[in-house]
mmCIF file of C-alpha atoms in Angstrom:
data_model
loop_
_atom_site.group_PDB
_atom_site.id
_atom_site.type_symbol
_atom_site.label_atom_id
_atom_site.label_comp_id
_atom_site.label_asym_id
_atom_site.label_seq_id
_atom_site.Cartn_x
_atom_site.Cartn_y
_atom_site.Cartn_z
ATOM 1 C CA ASP P 1 71.788 56.382 17.165
ATOM 2 C CA ALA P 2 72.422 52.755 18.043
ATOM 3 C CA GLY P 3 71.139 51.675 21.379
ATOM 4 C CA VAL P 4 72.880 49.348 23.772
ATOM 5 C CA ILE P 5 74.218 46.368 21.867
ATOM 6 C CA GLN P 6 74.508 42.948 23.421
ATOM 7 C CA SER P 7 75.978 39.823 21.950
ATOM 8 C CA PRO P 8 75.234 37.071 21.552
ATOM 9 C CA ARG P 9 71.447 37.309 21.702
ATOM 10 C CA HIS P 10 71.184 33.631 22.503
ATOM 11 C CA GLU P 11 73.776 31.297 23.914
ATOM 12 C CA VAL P 12 73.451 27.602 24.578
ATOM 13 C CA THR P 13 76.354 25.912 26.270
ATOM 14 C CA GLU P 14 77.168 22.881 28.335
ATOM 15 C CA MET P 15 77.828 22.872 32.026
ATOM 16 C CA GLY P 16 81.458 23.594 32.802
ATOM 17 C CA GLN P 17 82.075 25.709 29.735
ATOM 18 C CA GLU P 18 83.192 29.311 29.873
ATOM 19 C CA VAL P 19 80.616 31.857 28.726
ATOM 20 C CA THR P 20 81.348 35.452 27.776
ATOM 21 C CA LEU P 21 78.573 37.971 27.303
ATOM 22 C CA ARG P 22 79.350 41.271 25.636
ATOM 23 C CA CYS P 23 77.896 44.722 25.855
ATOM 24 C CA LYS P 24 78.500 47.928 23.961
ATOM 25 C CA PRO P 25 76.927 50.894 25.765
ATOM 26 C CA ILE P 26 75.525 53.928 24.062
ATOM 27 C CA SER P 27 78.331 56.204 22.932
ATOM 28 C CA GLY P 28 79.015 58.892 25.501
ATOM 29 C CA HIS P 29 77.375 57.051 28.368
ATOM 30 C CA ASN P 30 79.595 56.628 31.399
ATOM 31 C CA SER P 31 77.576 54.248 33.567
ATOM 32 C CA LEU P 32 76.980 50.607 32.773
ATOM 33 C CA PHE P 33 74.876 48.012 34.533
ATOM 34 C CA TRP P 34 74.563 44.234 34.253
ATOM 35 C CA TYR P 35 71.266 42.659 35.342
ATOM 36 C CA ARG P 36 70.048 39.074 35.411
ATOM 37 C CA GLN P 37 66.477 37.783 35.235
ATOM 38 C CA THR P 38 65.280 34.274 36.065
ATOM 39 C CA MET P 39 61.953 32.787 36.940
ATOM 40 C CA MET P 40 63.232 31.614 40.299
ATOM 41 C CA ARG P 41 65.096 34.701 41.477
ATOM 42 C CA GLY P 42 63.407 37.418 39.476
ATOM 43 C CA LEU P 43 65.470 40.455 38.559
ATOM 44 C CA GLU P 44 68.890 41.103 40.066
ATOM 45 C CA LEU P 45 71.503 43.813 39.588
ATOM 46 C CA LEU P 46 74.851 42.095 39.245
ATOM 47 C CA ILE P 47 77.321 44.955 38.886
ATOM 48 C CA TYR P 48 77.485 48.678 38.172
ATOM 49 C CA PHE P 49 80.365 50.541 36.511
ATOM 50 C CA ASN P 50 80.941 54.259 36.465
ATOM 51 C CA ASN P 51 83.646 55.630 34.166
ATOM 52 C CA ASN P 52 84.822 52.048 33.562
ATOM 53 C CA VAL P 53 85.369 51.424 37.275
ATOM 54 C CA PRO P 54 83.270 48.832 39.136
ATOM 55 C CA ILE P 55 81.387 50.752 41.806
ATOM 56 C CA ASP P 56 79.071 48.107 43.175
ATOM 57 C CA ASP P 57 79.528 44.388 42.560
ATOM 58 C CA SER P 58 77.582 43.204 45.588
ATOM 59 C CA GLY P 59 75.113 41.432 43.326
ATOM 60 C CA MET P 60 77.691 39.230 41.632
ATOM 61 C CA PRO P 61 76.613 35.776 42.772
ATOM 62 C CA GLU P 62 79.953 34.070 43.227
ATOM 63 C CA ASP P 63 83.531 33.845 42.080
ATOM 64 C CA ARG P 64 82.526 32.100 38.897
ATOM 65 C CA PHE P 65 81.208 35.446 37.690
ATOM 66 C CA SER P 66 83.473 38.281 36.640
ATOM 67 C CA ALA P 67 82.832 41.518 34.797
ATOM 68 C CA LYS P 68 85.197 43.897 33.126
ATOM 69 C CA MET P 69 84.996 47.220 31.383
ATOM 70 C CA PRO P 70 88.339 47.802 29.676
ATOM 71 C CA ASN P 71 87.138 50.969 27.981
ATOM 72 C CA ALA P 72 84.106 53.192 27.722
ATOM 73 C CA SER P 73 82.654 51.322 24.786
ATOM 74 C CA PHE P 74 82.864 47.699 25.856
ATOM 75 C CA SER P 75 82.064 45.454 28.792
ATOM 76 C CA THR P 76 82.070 41.712 29.318
ATOM 77 C CA LEU P 77 80.415 39.417 31.797
ATOM 78 C CA LYS P 78 82.148 36.094 32.083
ATOM 79 C CA ILE P 79 80.968 32.919 33.766
ATOM 80 C CA GLN P 80 83.542 30.226 34.322
ATOM 81 C CA PRO P 81 82.662 27.455 34.763
ATOM 82 C CA SER P 82 79.006 27.764 33.854
ATOM 83 C CA GLU P 83 76.279 25.820 35.656
ATOM 84 C CA PRO P 84 72.642 25.092 34.727
ATOM 85 C CA ARG P 85 71.448 27.515 37.432
ATOM 86 C CA ASP P 86 73.157 30.327 35.527
ATOM 87 C CA SER P 87 70.523 29.983 32.800
ATOM 88 C CA ALA P 88 68.836 33.374 32.606
ATOM 89 C CA VAL P 89 68.386 36.465 30.537
ATOM 90 C CA TYR P 90 71.262 38.864 31.091
ATOM 91 C CA PHE P 91 70.581 42.535 30.420
ATOM 92 C CA CYS P 92 73.117 45.287 29.996
ATOM 93 C CA ALA P 93 72.085 48.915 30.445
ATOM 94 C CA SER P 94 73.904 52.217 30.172
ATOM 95 C CA SER P 95 73.262 55.690 31.498
ATOM 96 C CA GLY P 96 74.672 58.997 30.379
ATOM 97 C CA THR P 97 73.862 60.947 33.485
ATOM 98 C CA GLY P 98 76.650 59.548 35.603
ATOM 99 C CA GLY P 99 74.318 57.656 37.820
ATOM 100 C CA TRP P 100 71.226 55.577 38.134
ATOM 101 C CA ASN P 101 68.819 57.698 36.211
ATOM 102 C CA GLU P 102 67.758 57.250 32.602
ATOM 103 C CA GLN P 103 69.093 53.777 31.991
ATOM 104 C CA PHE P 104 68.805 52.398 28.479
ATOM 105 C CA PHE P 105 68.658 48.630 28.174
ATOM 106 C CA GLY P 106 70.017 46.298 25.572
ATOM 107 C CA PRO P 107 67.869 43.510 24.175
ATOM 108 C CA GLY P 108 69.345 40.944 26.549
ATOM 109 C CA THR P 109 71.243 37.696 26.104
ATOM 110 C CA ARG P 110 69.312 34.523 26.761
ATOM 111 C CA LEU P 111 71.744 32.019 28.236
ATOM 112 C CA THR P 112 70.944 28.340 28.514
ATOM 113 C CA VAL P 113 73.388 26.086 30.287
ATOM 114 C CA LEU P 114 72.666 22.410 29.738
ATOM 115 C CA ALA I 1 63.558 40.262 54.839
ATOM 116 C CA GLN I 2 61.859 41.504 51.749
ATOM 117 C CA LYS I 3 63.061 44.981 50.943
ATOM 118 C CA ILE I 4 60.600 45.759 48.152
ATOM 119 C CA THR I 5 56.976 44.734 48.252
ATOM 120 C CA GLN I 6 54.590 44.892 45.346
ATOM 121 C CA THR I 7 51.285 43.623 46.631
ATOM 122 C CA GLN I 8 49.366 43.644 43.353
ATOM 123 C CA PRO I 9 50.269 40.647 41.193
ATOM 124 C CA GLY I 10 47.815 41.769 38.537
ATOM 125 C CA MET I 11 45.957 44.967 37.730
ATOM 126 C CA PHE I 12 43.418 45.961 35.107
ATOM 127 C CA VAL I 13 42.693 49.485 33.926
ATOM 128 C CA GLN I 14 40.437 50.944 31.300
ATOM 129 C CA GLU I 15 42.158 52.684 28.444
ATOM 130 C CA LYS I 16 42.583 56.452 29.076
ATOM 131 C CA GLU I 17 42.127 56.001 32.815
ATOM 132 C CA ALA I 18 44.857 56.566 35.385
ATOM 133 C CA VAL I 19 46.272 53.676 37.391
ATOM 134 C CA THR I 20 48.457 53.436 40.483
ATOM 135 C CA LEU I 21 50.860 50.557 41.003
ATOM 136 C CA ASP I 22 51.852 50.107 44.615
ATOM 137 C CA CYS I 23 55.356 49.706 45.954
ATOM 138 C CA THR I 24 56.553 49.787 49.540
ATOM 139 C CA TYR I 25 60.132 49.488 50.660
ATOM 140 C CA ASP I 26 62.104 48.782 53.767
ATOM 141 C CA THR I 27 65.399 50.443 54.553
ATOM 142 C CA SER I 28 67.157 52.148 57.428
ATOM 143 C CA ASP I 29 69.462 54.016 55.076
ATOM 144 C CA GLN I 30 69.096 57.766 54.758
ATOM 145 C CA SER I 31 70.323 57.775 51.176
ATOM 146 C CA TYR I 32 68.646 55.461 48.715
ATOM 147 C CA GLY I 33 67.088 55.435 45.283
ATOM 148 C CA LEU I 34 63.805 54.091 43.972
ATOM 149 C CA PHE I 35 63.137 52.911 40.444
ATOM 150 C CA TRP I 36 60.413 51.626 38.204
ATOM 151 C CA TYR I 37 60.956 49.441 35.157
ATOM 152 C CA LYS I 38 58.567 48.154 32.522
ATOM 153 C CA GLN I 39 58.809 44.801 30.784
ATOM 154 C CA PRO I 40 56.392 44.131 27.915
ATOM 155 C CA SER I 41 55.620 40.609 26.829
ATOM 156 C CA SER I 42 58.402 40.931 24.235
ATOM 157 C CA GLY I 43 60.863 40.645 27.113
ATOM 158 C CA GLU I 44 62.699 43.927 26.710
ATOM 159 C CA MET I 45 63.397 46.005 29.791
ATOM 160 C CA ILE I 46 62.537 49.677 29.876
ATOM 161 C CA PHE I 47 63.642 52.073 32.581
ATOM 162 C CA LEU I 48 60.775 54.376 33.504
ATOM 163 C CA ILE I 49 61.579 56.651 36.398
ATOM 164 C CA TYR I 50 63.971 57.299 39.296
ATOM 165 C CA GLN I 51 63.500 59.020 42.645
ATOM 166 C CA GLY I 52 66.295 59.827 45.042
ATOM 167 C CA SER I 53 65.528 59.770 48.739
ATOM 168 C CA TYR I 54 66.585 63.401 49.098
ATOM 169 C CA ASP I 55 64.547 64.609 46.145
ATOM 170 C CA GLU I 56 61.849 66.847 47.510
ATOM 171 C CA GLN I 57 59.683 66.747 44.439
ATOM 172 C CA ASN I 58 58.045 63.637 43.049
ATOM 173 C CA ALA I 59 59.756 62.414 39.906
ATOM 174 C CA THR I 60 57.804 62.682 36.670
ATOM 175 C CA GLU I 61 58.509 61.439 33.166
ATOM 176 C CA GLY I 62 55.753 62.138 30.698
ATOM 177 C CA ARG I 63 52.715 60.113 31.716
ATOM 178 C CA TYR I 64 54.628 58.464 34.558
ATOM 179 C CA SER I 65 54.969 59.913 38.008
ATOM 180 C CA LEU I 66 56.336 58.450 41.197
ATOM 181 C CA ASN I 67 54.269 59.213 44.272
ATOM 182 C CA PHE I 68 57.013 59.263 46.884
ATOM 183 C CA GLN I 69 55.832 59.178 50.489
ATOM 184 C CA LYS I 70 58.951 58.892 52.564
ATOM 185 C CA ALA I 71 57.333 58.530 55.971
ATOM 186 C CA ARG I 72 55.166 55.715 54.705
ATOM 187 C CA LYS I 73 58.057 54.197 52.741
ATOM 188 C CA SER I 74 56.010 53.995 49.604
ATOM 189 C CA ALA I 75 56.953 54.750 46.015
ATOM 190 C CA ASN I 76 53.865 54.179 43.950
ATOM 191 C CA LEU I 77 53.927 54.543 40.180
ATOM 192 C CA VAL I 78 51.095 56.528 38.659
ATOM 193 C CA ILE I 79 50.381 56.138 34.971
ATOM 194 C CA SER I 80 48.027 58.747 33.616
ATOM 195 C CA ALA I 81 45.851 58.272 30.535
ATOM 196 C CA SER I 82 46.605 54.562 30.125
ATOM 197 C CA GLN I 83 47.309 53.272 26.648
ATOM 198 C CA LEU I 84 47.095 49.745 25.280
ATOM 199 C CA GLY I 85 50.883 49.747 25.008
ATOM 200 C CA ASP I 86 51.141 50.156 28.755
ATOM 201 C CA SER I 87 50.149 46.515 29.198
ATOM 202 C CA ALA I 88 53.267 44.950 30.696
ATOM 203 C CA MET I 89 54.975 43.815 33.872
ATOM 204 C CA TYR I 90 56.118 46.649 36.108
ATOM 205 C CA PHE I 91 58.936 46.244 38.586
ATOM 206 C CA CYS I 92 59.770 48.484 41.500
ATOM 207 C CA ALA I 93 63.355 48.522 42.780
ATOM 208 C CA MET I 94 65.449 50.158 45.452
ATOM 209 C CA ARG I 95 69.126 50.932 45.660
ATOM 210 C CA GLY I 96 70.244 50.828 49.282
ATOM 211 C CA ASP I 97 73.019 48.751 50.746
ATOM 212 C CA GLN I 98 72.254 46.463 47.827
ATOM 213 C CA PHE I 99 69.901 46.582 44.913
ATOM 214 C CA TYR I 100 66.478 45.022 45.474
ATOM 215 C CA PHE I 101 63.703 44.293 43.000
ATOM 216 C CA GLY I 102 60.058 43.608 43.687
ATOM 217 C CA THR I 103 58.239 40.654 42.204
ATOM 218 C CA GLY I 104 56.359 42.793 39.743
ATOM 219 C CA THR I 105 52.812 43.783 38.886
ATOM 220 C CA SER I 106 51.191 42.702 35.655
ATOM 221 C CA LEU I 107 49.156 45.542 34.195
ATOM 222 C CA THR I 108 46.532 44.933 31.540
ATOM 223 C CA VAL I 109 44.945 47.891 29.785
ATOM 224 C CA ILE I 110 41.445 47.136 28.550
ATOM 225 C CA PRO I 111 40.188 48.884 25.400
#
């Protein structure tokens, strides 16, 4: 079974550009999470979907960030316009238990905004 | 105000020994969740264990157990029979009104 798939694994972009991070959860899982990790801020939960519906987006830093889950097998996290302080590792995780338990993480996307 | 406190920046344990990683939390919510994650030096994130505030029994997952003491607002992670592969950063987190992470504890298992 494939785990959580994230693409790209690495992204380098220039300030002001639009960035789209992609996540494919484990088949059959109905909860999806986006996390961010930086040296300055540590780990943060950005948004949580259940059955494709955003349940908690209180961690989304500002309007430049948006996340969508158009279907059960795909989610995107978009940053527009990107800024250097958005440089981080972005993790996607999915859970099949309909909640917070047993989350499986993807390998992460390392984003660098110059 | 810091919602999750991990007071041990670094810990050492002998292989095959048990180790407790401390985590205290601050919330006035009645319903909340507590989590532990592991991050090896490779950078991957691994979910370890979850405890709901209404769960009467301590959560266990294999060699991991969460020592949940509600009155003391502590959610310590206990790793039994440490293995070299347990060397990693460990993060405690809480889901309350928002989601809060601790700053992590670096665990080194000594052969």
